[in-house]
Coordinates of C-alpha atoms in Angstrom, one line a residue:
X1 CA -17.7 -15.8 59.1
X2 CA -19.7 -12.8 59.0
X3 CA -18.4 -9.7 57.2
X4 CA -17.3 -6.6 59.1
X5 CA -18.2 -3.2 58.3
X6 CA -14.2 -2.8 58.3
X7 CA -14.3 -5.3 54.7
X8 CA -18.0 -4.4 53.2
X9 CA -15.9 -0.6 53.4
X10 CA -12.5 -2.5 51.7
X11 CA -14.7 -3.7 48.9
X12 CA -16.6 -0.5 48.4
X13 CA -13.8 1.0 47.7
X14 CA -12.0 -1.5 45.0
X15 CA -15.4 -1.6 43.4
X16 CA -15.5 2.2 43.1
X17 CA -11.7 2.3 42.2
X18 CA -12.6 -0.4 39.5
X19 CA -15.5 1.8 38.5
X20 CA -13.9 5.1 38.0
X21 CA -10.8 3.7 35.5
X22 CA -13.4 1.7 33.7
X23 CA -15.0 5.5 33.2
X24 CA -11.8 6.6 32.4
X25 CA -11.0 4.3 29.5
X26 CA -14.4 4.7 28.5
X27 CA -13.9 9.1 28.6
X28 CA -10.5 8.5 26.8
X29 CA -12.1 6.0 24.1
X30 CA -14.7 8.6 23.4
X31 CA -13.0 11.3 23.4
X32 CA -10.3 9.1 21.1
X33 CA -13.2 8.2 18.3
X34 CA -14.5 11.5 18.4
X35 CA -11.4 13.0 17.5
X36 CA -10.6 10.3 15.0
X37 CA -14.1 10.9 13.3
X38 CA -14.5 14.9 13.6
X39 CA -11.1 16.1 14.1
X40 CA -8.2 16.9 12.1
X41 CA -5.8 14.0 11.1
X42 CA -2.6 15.9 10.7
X43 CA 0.0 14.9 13.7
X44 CA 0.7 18.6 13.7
X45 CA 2.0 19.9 17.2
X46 CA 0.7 23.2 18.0
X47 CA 4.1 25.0 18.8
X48 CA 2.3 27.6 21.1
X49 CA 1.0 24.8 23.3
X50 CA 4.3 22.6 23.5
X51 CA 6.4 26.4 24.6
X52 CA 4.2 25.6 27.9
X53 CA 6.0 22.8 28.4
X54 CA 9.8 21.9 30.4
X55 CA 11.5 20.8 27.2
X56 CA 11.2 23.6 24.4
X57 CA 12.9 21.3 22.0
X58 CA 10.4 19.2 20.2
X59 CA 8.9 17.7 17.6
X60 CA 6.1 20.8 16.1
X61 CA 5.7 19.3 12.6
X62 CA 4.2 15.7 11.9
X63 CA 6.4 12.9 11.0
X64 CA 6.3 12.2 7.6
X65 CA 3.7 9.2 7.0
X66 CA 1.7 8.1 4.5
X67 CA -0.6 10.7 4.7
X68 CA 0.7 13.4 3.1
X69 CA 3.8 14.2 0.6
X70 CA 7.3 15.0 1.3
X71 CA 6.6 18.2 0.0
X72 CA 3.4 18.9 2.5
X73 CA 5.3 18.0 4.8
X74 CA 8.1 20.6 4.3
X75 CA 5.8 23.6 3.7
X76 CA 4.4 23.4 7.4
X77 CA 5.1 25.9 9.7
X78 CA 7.5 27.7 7.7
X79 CA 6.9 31.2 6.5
X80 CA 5.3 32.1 3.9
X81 CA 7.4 32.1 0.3
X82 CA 7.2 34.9 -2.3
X83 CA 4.8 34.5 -5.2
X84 CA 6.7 32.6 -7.3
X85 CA 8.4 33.9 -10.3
X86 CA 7.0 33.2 -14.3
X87 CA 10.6 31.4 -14.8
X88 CA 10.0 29.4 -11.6
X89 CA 6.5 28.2 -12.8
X90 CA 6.9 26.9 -16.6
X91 CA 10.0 24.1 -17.3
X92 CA 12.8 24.9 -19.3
X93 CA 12.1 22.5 -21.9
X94 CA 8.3 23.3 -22.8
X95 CA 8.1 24.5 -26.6
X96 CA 7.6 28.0 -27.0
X97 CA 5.9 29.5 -30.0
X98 CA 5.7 33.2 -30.6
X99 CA 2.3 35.2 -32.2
X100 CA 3.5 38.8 -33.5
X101 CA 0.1 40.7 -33.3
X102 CA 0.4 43.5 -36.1
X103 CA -2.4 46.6 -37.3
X104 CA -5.1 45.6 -39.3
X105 CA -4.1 48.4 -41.6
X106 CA -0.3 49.4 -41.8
X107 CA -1.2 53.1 -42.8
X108 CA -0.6 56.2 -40.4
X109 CA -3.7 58.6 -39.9
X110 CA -2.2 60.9 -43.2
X111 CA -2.1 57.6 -45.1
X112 CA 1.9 56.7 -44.9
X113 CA 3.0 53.3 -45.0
X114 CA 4.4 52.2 -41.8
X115 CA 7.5 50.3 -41.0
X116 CA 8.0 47.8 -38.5
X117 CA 10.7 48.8 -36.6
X118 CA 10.7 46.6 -33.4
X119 CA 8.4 44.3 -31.1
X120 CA 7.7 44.4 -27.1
X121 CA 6.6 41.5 -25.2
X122 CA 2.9 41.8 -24.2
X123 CA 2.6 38.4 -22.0
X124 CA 3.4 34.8 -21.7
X125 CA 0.3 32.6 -21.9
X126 CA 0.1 28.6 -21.5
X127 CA -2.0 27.0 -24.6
X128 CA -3.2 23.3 -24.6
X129 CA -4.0 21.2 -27.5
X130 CA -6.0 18.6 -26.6
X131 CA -5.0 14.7 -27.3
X132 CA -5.2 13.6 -31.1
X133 CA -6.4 10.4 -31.9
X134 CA -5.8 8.9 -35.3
X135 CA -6.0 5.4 -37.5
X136 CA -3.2 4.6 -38.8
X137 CA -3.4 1.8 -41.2
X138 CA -0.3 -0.6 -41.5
X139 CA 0.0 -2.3 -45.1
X140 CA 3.0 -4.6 -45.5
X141 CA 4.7 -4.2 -49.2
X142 CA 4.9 -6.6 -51.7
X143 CA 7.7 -7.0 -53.7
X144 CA 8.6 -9.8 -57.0
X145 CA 11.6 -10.2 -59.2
X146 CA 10.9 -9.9 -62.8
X147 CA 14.5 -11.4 -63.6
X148 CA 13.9 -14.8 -61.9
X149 CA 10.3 -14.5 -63.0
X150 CA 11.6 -14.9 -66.3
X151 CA 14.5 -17.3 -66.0
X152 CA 12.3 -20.0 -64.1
X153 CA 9.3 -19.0 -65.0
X154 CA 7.6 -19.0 -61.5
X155 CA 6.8 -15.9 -59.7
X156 CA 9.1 -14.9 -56.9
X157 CA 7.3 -12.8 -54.3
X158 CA 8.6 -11.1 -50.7
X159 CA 7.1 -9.4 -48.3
X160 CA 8.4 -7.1 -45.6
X161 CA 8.9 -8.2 -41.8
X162 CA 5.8 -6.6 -40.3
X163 CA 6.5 -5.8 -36.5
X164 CA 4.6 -8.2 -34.4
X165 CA 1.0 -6.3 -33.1
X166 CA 0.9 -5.2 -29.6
X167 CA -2.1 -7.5 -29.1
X168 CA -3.4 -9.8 -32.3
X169 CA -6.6 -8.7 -33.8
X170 CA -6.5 -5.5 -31.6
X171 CA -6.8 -1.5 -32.5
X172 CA -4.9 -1.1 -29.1
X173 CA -1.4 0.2 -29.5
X174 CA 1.6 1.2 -26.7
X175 CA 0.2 4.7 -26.8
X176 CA -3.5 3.8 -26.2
X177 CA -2.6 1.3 -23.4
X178 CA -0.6 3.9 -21.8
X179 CA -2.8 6.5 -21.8
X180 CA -5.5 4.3 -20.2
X181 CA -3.0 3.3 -17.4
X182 CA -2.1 6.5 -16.9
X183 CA -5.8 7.7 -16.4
X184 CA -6.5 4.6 -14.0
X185 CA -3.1 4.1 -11.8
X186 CA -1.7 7.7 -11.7
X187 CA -5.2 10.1 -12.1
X188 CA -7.2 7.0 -10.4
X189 CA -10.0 7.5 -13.1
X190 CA -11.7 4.1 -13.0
X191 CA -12.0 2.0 -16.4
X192 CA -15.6 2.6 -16.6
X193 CA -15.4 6.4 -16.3
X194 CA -12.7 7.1 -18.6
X195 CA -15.4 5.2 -21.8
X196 CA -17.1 9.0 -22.3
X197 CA -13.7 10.6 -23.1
X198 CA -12.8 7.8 -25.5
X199 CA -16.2 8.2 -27.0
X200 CA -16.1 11.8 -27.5
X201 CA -12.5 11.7 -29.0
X202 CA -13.8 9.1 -31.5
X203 CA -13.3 5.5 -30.5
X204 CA -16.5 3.8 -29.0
X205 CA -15.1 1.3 -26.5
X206 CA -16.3 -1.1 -23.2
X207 CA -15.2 -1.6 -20.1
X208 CA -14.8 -5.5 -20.5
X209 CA -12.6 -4.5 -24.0
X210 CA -10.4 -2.3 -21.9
X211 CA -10.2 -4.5 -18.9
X212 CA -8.8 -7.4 -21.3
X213 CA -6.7 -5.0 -22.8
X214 CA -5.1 -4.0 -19.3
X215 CA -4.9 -7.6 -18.1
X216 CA -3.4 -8.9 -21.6
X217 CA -0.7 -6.3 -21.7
X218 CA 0.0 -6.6 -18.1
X219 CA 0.9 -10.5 -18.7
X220 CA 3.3 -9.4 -21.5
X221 CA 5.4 -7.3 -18.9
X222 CA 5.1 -10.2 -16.4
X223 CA 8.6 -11.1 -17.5
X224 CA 9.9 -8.0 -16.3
X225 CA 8.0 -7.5 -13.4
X226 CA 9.7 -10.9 -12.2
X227 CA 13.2 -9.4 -13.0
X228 CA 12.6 -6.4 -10.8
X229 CA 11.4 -9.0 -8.2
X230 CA 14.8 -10.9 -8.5
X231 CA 16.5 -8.1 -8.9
X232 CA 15.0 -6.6 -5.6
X233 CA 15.5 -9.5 -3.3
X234 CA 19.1 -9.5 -4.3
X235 CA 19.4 -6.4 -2.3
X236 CA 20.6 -6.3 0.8
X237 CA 18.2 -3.8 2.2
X238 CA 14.2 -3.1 2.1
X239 CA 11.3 -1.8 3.3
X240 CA 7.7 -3.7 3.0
X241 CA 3.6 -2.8 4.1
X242 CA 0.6 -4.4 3.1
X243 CA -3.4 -3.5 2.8
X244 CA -6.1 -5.1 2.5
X245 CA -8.3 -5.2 -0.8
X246 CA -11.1 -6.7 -2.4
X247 CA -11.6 -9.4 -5.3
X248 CA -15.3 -10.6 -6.4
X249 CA -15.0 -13.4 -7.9
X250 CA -12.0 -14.9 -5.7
X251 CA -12.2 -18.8 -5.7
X252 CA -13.4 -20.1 -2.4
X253 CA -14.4 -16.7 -1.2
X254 CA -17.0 -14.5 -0.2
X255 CA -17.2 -11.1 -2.6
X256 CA -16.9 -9.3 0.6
X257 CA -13.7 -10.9 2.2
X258 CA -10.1 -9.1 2.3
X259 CA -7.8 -9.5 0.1
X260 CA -4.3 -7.8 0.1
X261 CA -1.7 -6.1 -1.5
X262 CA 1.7 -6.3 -0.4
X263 CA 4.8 -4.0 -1.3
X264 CA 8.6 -4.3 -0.9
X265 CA 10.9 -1.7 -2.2
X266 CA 14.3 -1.0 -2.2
X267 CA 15.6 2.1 0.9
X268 CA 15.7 5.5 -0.2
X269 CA 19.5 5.9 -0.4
X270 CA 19.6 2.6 -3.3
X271 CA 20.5 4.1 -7.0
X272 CA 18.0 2.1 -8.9
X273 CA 14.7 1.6 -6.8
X274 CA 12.6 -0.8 -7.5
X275 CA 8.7 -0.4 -6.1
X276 CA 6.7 -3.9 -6.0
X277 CA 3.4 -4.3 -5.4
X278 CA 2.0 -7.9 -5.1
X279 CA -1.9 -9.2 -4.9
X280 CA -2.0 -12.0 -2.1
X281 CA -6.2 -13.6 -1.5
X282 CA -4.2 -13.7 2.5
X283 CA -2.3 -11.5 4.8
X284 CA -0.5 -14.9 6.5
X285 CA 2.9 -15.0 7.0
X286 CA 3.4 -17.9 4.7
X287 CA 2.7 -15.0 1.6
X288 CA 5.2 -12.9 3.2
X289 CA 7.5 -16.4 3.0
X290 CA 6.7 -16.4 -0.6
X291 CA 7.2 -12.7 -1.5
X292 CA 10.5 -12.4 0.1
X293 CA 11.6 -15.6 -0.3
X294 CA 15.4 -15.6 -2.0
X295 CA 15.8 -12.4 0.5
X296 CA 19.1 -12.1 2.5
X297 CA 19.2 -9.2 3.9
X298 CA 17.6 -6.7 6.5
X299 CA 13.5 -5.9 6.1
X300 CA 12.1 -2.5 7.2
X301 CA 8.5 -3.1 8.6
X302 CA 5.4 -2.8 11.4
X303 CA 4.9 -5.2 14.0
X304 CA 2.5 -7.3 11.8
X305 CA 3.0 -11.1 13.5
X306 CA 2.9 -12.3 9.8
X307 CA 6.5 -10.9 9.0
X308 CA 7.7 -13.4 12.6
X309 CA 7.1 -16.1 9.5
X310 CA 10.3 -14.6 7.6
X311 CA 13.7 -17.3 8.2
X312 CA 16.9 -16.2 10.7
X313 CA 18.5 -15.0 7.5
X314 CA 16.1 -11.9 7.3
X315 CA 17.0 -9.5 9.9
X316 CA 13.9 -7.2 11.1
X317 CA 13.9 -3.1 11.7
X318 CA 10.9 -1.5 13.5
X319 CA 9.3 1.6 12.4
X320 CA 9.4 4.1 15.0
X321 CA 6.6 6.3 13.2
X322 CA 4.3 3.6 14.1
X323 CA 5.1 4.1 17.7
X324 CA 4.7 8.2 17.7
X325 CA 1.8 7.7 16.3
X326 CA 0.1 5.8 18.9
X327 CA 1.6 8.4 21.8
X328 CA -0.1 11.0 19.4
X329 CA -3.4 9.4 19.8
X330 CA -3.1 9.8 23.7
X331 CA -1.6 13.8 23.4
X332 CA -4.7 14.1 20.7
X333 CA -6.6 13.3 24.4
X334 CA -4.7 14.6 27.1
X335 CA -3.7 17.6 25.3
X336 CA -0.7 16.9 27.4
X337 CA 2.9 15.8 26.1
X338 CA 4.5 12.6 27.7
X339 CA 8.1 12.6 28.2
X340 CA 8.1 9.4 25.9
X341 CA 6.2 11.8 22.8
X342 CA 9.2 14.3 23.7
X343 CA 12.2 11.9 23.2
X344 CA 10.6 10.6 20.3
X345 CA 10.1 13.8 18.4
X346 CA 13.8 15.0 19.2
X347 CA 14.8 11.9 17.3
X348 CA 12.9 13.1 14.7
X349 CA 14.6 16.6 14.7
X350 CA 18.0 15.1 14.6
X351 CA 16.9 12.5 11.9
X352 CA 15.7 15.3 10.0
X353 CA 19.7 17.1 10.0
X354 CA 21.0 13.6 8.7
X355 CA 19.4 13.4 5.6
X356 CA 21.6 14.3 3.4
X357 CA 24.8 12.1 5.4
X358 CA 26.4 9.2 3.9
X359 CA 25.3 6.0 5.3
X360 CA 28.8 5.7 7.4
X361 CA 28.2 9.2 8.6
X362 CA 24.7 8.4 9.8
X363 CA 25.2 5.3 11.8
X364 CA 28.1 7.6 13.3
X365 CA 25.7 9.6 14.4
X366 CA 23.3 7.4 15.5
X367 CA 25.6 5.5 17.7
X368 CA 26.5 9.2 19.5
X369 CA 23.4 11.0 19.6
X370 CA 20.2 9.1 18.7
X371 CA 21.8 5.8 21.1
X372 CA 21.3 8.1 24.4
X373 CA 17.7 9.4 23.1
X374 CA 16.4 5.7 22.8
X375 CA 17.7 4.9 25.8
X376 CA 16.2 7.4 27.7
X377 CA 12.8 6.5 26.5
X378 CA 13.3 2.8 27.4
X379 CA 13.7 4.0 30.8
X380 CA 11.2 6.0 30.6
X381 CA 8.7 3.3 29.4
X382 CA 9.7 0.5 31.8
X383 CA 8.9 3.2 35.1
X384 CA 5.8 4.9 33.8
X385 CA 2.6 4.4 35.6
X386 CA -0.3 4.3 33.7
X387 CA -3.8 2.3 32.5
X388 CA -2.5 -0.9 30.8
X389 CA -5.8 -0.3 28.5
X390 CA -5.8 3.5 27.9
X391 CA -4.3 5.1 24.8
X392 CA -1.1 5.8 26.6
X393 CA -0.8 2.3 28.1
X394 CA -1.3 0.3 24.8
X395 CA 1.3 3.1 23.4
X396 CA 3.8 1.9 25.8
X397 CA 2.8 -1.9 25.6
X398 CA 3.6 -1.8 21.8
X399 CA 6.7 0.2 21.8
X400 CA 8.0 -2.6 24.3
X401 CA 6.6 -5.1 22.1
X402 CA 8.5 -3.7 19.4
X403 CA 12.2 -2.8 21.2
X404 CA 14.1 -5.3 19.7
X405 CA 13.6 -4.4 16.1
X406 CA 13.2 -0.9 17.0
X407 CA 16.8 -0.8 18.4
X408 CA 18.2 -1.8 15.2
X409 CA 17.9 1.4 13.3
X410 CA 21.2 2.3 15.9
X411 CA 22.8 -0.6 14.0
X412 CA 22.7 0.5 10.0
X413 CA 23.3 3.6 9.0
X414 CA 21.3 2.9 5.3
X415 CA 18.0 2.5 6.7
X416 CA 15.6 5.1 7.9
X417 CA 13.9 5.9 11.2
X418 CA 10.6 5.2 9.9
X419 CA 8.8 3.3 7.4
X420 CA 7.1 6.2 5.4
X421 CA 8.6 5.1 2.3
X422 CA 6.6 2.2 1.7
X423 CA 3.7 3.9 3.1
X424 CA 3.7 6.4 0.9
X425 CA 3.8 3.6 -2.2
X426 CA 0.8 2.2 -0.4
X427 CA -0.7 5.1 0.0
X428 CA -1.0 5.8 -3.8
X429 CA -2.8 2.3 -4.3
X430 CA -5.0 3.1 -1.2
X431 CA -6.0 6.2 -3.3
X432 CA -6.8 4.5 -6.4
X433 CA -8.2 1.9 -4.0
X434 CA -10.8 4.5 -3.3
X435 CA -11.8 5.1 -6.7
X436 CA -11.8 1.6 -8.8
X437 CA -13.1 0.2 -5.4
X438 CA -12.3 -3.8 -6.3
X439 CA -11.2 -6.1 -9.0
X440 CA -13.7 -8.0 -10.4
X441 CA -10.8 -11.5 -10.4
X442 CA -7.6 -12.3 -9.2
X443 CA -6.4 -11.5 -12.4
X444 CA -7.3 -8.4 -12.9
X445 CA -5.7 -7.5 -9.0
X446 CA -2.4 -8.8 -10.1
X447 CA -2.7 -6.8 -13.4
X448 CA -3.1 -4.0 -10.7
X449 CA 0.3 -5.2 -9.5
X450 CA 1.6 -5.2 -11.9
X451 CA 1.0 -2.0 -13.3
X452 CA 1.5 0.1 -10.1
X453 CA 5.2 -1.9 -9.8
X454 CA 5.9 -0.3 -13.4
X455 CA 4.8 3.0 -12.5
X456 CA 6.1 3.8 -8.8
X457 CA 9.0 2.3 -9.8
X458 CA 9.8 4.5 -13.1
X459 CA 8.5 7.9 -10.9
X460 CA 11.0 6.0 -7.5
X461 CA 13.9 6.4 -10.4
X462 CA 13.0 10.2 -11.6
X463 CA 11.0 9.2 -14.8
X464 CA 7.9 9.8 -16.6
X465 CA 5.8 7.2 -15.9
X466 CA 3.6 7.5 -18.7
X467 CA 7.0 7.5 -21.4
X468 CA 8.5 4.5 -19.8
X469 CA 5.0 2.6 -20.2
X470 CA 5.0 3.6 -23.5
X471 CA 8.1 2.5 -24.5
X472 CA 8.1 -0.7 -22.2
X473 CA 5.0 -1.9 -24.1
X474 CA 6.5 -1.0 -27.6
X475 CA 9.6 -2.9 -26.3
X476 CA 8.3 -5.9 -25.6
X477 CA 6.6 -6.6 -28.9
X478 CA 10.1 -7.1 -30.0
X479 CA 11.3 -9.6 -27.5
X480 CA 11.3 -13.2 -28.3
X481 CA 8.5 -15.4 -26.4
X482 CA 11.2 -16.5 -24.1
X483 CA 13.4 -13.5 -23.7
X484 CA 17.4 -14.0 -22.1
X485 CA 18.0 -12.1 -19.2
X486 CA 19.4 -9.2 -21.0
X487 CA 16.6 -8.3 -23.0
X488 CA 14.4 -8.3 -19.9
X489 CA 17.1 -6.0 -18.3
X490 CA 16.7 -3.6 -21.6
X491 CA 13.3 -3.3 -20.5
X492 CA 14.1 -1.9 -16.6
X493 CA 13.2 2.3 -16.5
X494 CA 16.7 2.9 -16.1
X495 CA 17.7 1.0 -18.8
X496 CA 14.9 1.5 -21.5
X497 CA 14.6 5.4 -21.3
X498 CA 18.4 5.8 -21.5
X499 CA 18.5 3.5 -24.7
X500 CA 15.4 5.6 -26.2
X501 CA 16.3 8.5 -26.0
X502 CA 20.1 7.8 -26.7
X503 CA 18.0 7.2 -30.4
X504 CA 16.4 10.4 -30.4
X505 CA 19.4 12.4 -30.3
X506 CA 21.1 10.2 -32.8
X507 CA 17.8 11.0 -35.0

């Protein structure tokens, strides 16, 4: 059948129409990774450009994610605050010490004695002294009764109970470790950088001496670190993430593979937070089995098809700062708000009035305001026309992907409208990440763990982190080798910190 000029036309034209969306995926995806290279990453909504727009109620400050602090994310757009005050700057409870500056010579120009009489206040001024290092040399005392020396004849000799070393055969002590921990997980000051300041202050160490240390000690708190773990999945709600890392020397593995780190923590609105972090060689869903496993309750996560592992008894919420995020990517393009980006920043506005509402009050709310707001945007979604492959099309496909789980923030009123909480966890290893790079073995990544579950989860409860690893690691010198449950508990920031310093104002 021969073909018509009527059809070769027909065909023309689909090619073309095939032709010029192909460019257009291909303008957007350029214009997407140039922007994602060379532009600015803040979600930021330029308020002048959205009062162009029908709706003038929306969203002109960036959800709060893991890029930035609560605080940063507070500060923008608002006007600028006074120079703070001197009282505002320095905390209460810094010591003060006072320097009287008086004359060299205490004689008027006729040669009269003077008399002090009174003192003004020149300035305030902030002094540091620098860290001091010292031995300290631990004898045990010897002791022997002359009485029964002379009764029986034999020599009766005692000794007193020495504490148990921190680490056998080992100059390192709870302060030293802490101070190196503090350097590496909450200054991110790799191990092999921080050996010129220990050498200058006097104490000529190596990486692989400090790297045992970390590891060694980090096995000692193990016991504790599998409390908070139990005494996490007891609770009835959490959030969770995960990122990938790297491990050398992992068995059956290339140095250059991925590796992971997981984290589950308690919601924002629990009393006693607990942060954990957890080193997995795999991001499959049977690790997630075995970090939550015990875990009856309702998880807090992304769309990662490795959580679809979790059993019936786990109930998933979405995270609906994943899916802005993804409809930013196509305004970052278009320079043009979608009704969808609209709805979902005016949840964000009314999320942002809720915060401080009791979790009865919020799903109140929720189930008034938010309800019609989600709904809209489902409707929005399923009518939309649009490139199944461009940046607003995938936005839309995952969102849809995602509705189920995403709905269910309507059903609790404890859990947040987005994951950022765990994200911003992550984001502090992802930063130290950055700087120590890798773990040389699996051990030393679960030491890692370990560490940055002690630490996020003493700063999640209000604490120093650098006192509770202090006192944590002169704590469990004391503990048996197989310590009860209610020693372990001692141990918990909450716990240990109150008890320590219960002693110091006895003292």
């Amino acid at each position: 059948m021969a073909t018509t000029t009527e059809d070769l036309l027909k065909q023309a034209l689909e090619q073309n129409a095939k032709l010029l969306e192909q460019v257009q995926l291909l303008t957007e995806q350029v214009a997407y990774l140039t922007q994602h290279r060379f532009g600015r990453s803040s979600e930021q909504i330029n308020p002048n450009q959205t009062s162009l727009l029908e709706d003038d109620s929306v969203f002109t400050d960036p959800e709060q994610t893991g890029q930035q602090s609560e605080e940063a994310a507070k500060r923008v757009n608002q006007t600028r605050k006074p120079k703070a005050k001197r009282s505002e700057i320095l905390a209460k409870d810094l010591p003060v010490e006072t320097t009287v500056i008086t004359k060299n010579d205490e004689h008027c120009e006729h040669g009269h004695d003077l008399k002090p009489f009174g003192k003004h206040l020149l300035r305030e001024e902030v002094q540091v002294v620098r860290a001091r290092l010292f031995v300290e040399k631990v004898y045990v005392q010897s002791y022997k009764c002359d009485e029964c020396e002379q009764e029986d004849g034999c020599s009766h000799v005692y000794q007193a109970d020495a504490p148990k070393a921190l680490i056998a055969h080992s100059i390192a002590t709870p302060s030293l470790i802490a101070s190196i921990l503090h350097q590496k997980y909450i200054l991110a000051t790799p191990l092999y950088r921080q050996l010129k300041d220990w050498q200058r202050a006097g104490v000529l160490l190596s990486e692989t001496t400090i790297a045992n240390w970390v590891i060694k000690c980090a096995e000692l708190v193990k016991p504790v670190y599998d409390d908070m773990r139990s005494r996490l999945m007891s609770q009835r709600f959490l959030q969770g993430d995960e990122t990938p890392y790297q491990v050398l020397n992992e068995p059956g593995k290339t140095a250059t593979s991925k590796s992971y780190v997981w984290v589950a923590r308690s919601i924002t609105r629990t009393d006693q937070p607990v942060v954990l972090y957890a080193y997995a060689n795999t991001r499959s869903g049977h690790f997630a089995q075995s970090l939550y496993e015990g875990f009856r309750g309702v998880l807090q996560c992304d769309g990662y098809a490795g959580y679809n592992l979790l059993s019936d008894s786990v109930t998933r919420v979405g995270c609906w700062a994943h899916v802005r995020r993804k409809f930013f990517a196509d305004f970052t393009y278009t320079k043009a708000m979608t009704k969808g980006l609209k709805l979902i920043n005016q949840m964000f506005e009314l999320e942002a009035k809720w915060n401080n509402l009791s979790s009865a009050e919020c799903l109140k709310v929720r189930q008034q305001e938010l309800k019609p707001l989600i709904e809209r945007f489902w409707q929005w979604c399923d009518q939309v026309d649009t490139l199944p492959k461009g940046r607003l099309g995938k936005a839309i496909a995952y969102a849809q992907g995602q509705r189920v789980p995403l709905n269910r923030v309507l059903d609790y009123g404890e859990i947040d409208l987005t994951n950022n909480a765990s994200e911003r966890n992550m984001k502090t290893y992802v930063i130290g990440r950055k700087n120590w790079l890798f773990s040389t073995s699996p051990k030393g990544a679960e030491a890692n763990a370990i560490w940055m579950t002690m630490i996020e989860t003493a700063k999640a409860n209000g604490l120093d982190p650098v006192v509770y690893l202090e006192e944590l690691l002169k704590k469990i010198t004391e503990l048996p080798t197989f310590a009860k449950n209610e020693e372990l508990e001692a141990c918990l920031p909450w716990n240990l910190i109150q008890t320590s310093d219960e002693i110091k104002n006895l003292a």
